Coordinates of C-alpha atoms in Angstrom, one line a residue:
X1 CA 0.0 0.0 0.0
X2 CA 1.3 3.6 -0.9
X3 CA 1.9 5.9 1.9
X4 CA 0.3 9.3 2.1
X5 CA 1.7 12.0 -0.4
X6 CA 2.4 15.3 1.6
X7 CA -0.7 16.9 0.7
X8 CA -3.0 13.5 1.7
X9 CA -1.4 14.5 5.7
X10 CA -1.7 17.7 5.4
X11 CA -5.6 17.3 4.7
X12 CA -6.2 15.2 7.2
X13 CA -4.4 17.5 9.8
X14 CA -6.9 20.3 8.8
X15 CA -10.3 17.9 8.8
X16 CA -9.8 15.2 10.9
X17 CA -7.5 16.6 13.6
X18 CA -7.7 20.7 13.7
X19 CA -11.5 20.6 12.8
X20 CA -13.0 17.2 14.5
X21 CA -10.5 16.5 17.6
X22 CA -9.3 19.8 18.3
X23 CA -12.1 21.9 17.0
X24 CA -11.0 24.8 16.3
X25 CA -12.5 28.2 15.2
X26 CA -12.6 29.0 11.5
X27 CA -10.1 31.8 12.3
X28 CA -7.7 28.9 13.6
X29 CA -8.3 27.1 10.4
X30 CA -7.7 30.1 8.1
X31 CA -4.1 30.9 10.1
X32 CA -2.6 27.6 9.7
X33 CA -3.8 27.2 6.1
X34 CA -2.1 30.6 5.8
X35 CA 1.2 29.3 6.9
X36 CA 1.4 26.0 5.2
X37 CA 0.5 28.5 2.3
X38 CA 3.8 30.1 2.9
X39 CA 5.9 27.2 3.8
X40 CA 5.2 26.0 0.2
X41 CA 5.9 29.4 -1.5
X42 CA 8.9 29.1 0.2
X43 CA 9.8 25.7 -0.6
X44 CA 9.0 26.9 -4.3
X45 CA 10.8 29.8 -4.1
X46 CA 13.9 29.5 -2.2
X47 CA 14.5 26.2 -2.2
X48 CA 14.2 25.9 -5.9
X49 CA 12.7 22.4 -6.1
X50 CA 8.9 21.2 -7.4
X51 CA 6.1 21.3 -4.7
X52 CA 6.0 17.3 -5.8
X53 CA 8.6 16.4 -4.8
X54 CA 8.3 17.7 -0.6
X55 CA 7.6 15.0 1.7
X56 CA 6.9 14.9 5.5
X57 CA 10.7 13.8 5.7
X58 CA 11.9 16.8 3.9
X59 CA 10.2 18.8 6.6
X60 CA 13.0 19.0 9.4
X61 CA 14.2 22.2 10.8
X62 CA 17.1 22.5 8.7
X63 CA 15.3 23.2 5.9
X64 CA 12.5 25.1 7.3

């Protein structure tokens, strides 16, 4: 079975655990969309590579 891509986790981190275990205002939700919005600009932009090819292992501290 394939594991998650990237964008399959970070889905579920806004429906099943920001929005159903957490439940969190609307605001909430729109703030962290907001910064994984930027994250990926930046991982665009700076780092120079494809969206497609970030993974949740690429995601260390290093490189953000």
């Amino acid at each position: 079975m394939k594991s998650p891509d990237l964008t399959e986790w970070i889905q579920r981190y806004f429906q099943e655990y920001l929005v159903r275990q957490r439940n969190v205002s609307p605001a909430t939700v729109a703030a962290y969309r907001d910064t994984f919005r930027l994250l990926l600009q930046y991982w665009r932009q700076k780092r120079r590579q494809a969206l497609a090819t970030l993974s949740l292992e690429s995601l260390t501290p290093d490189t953000v």
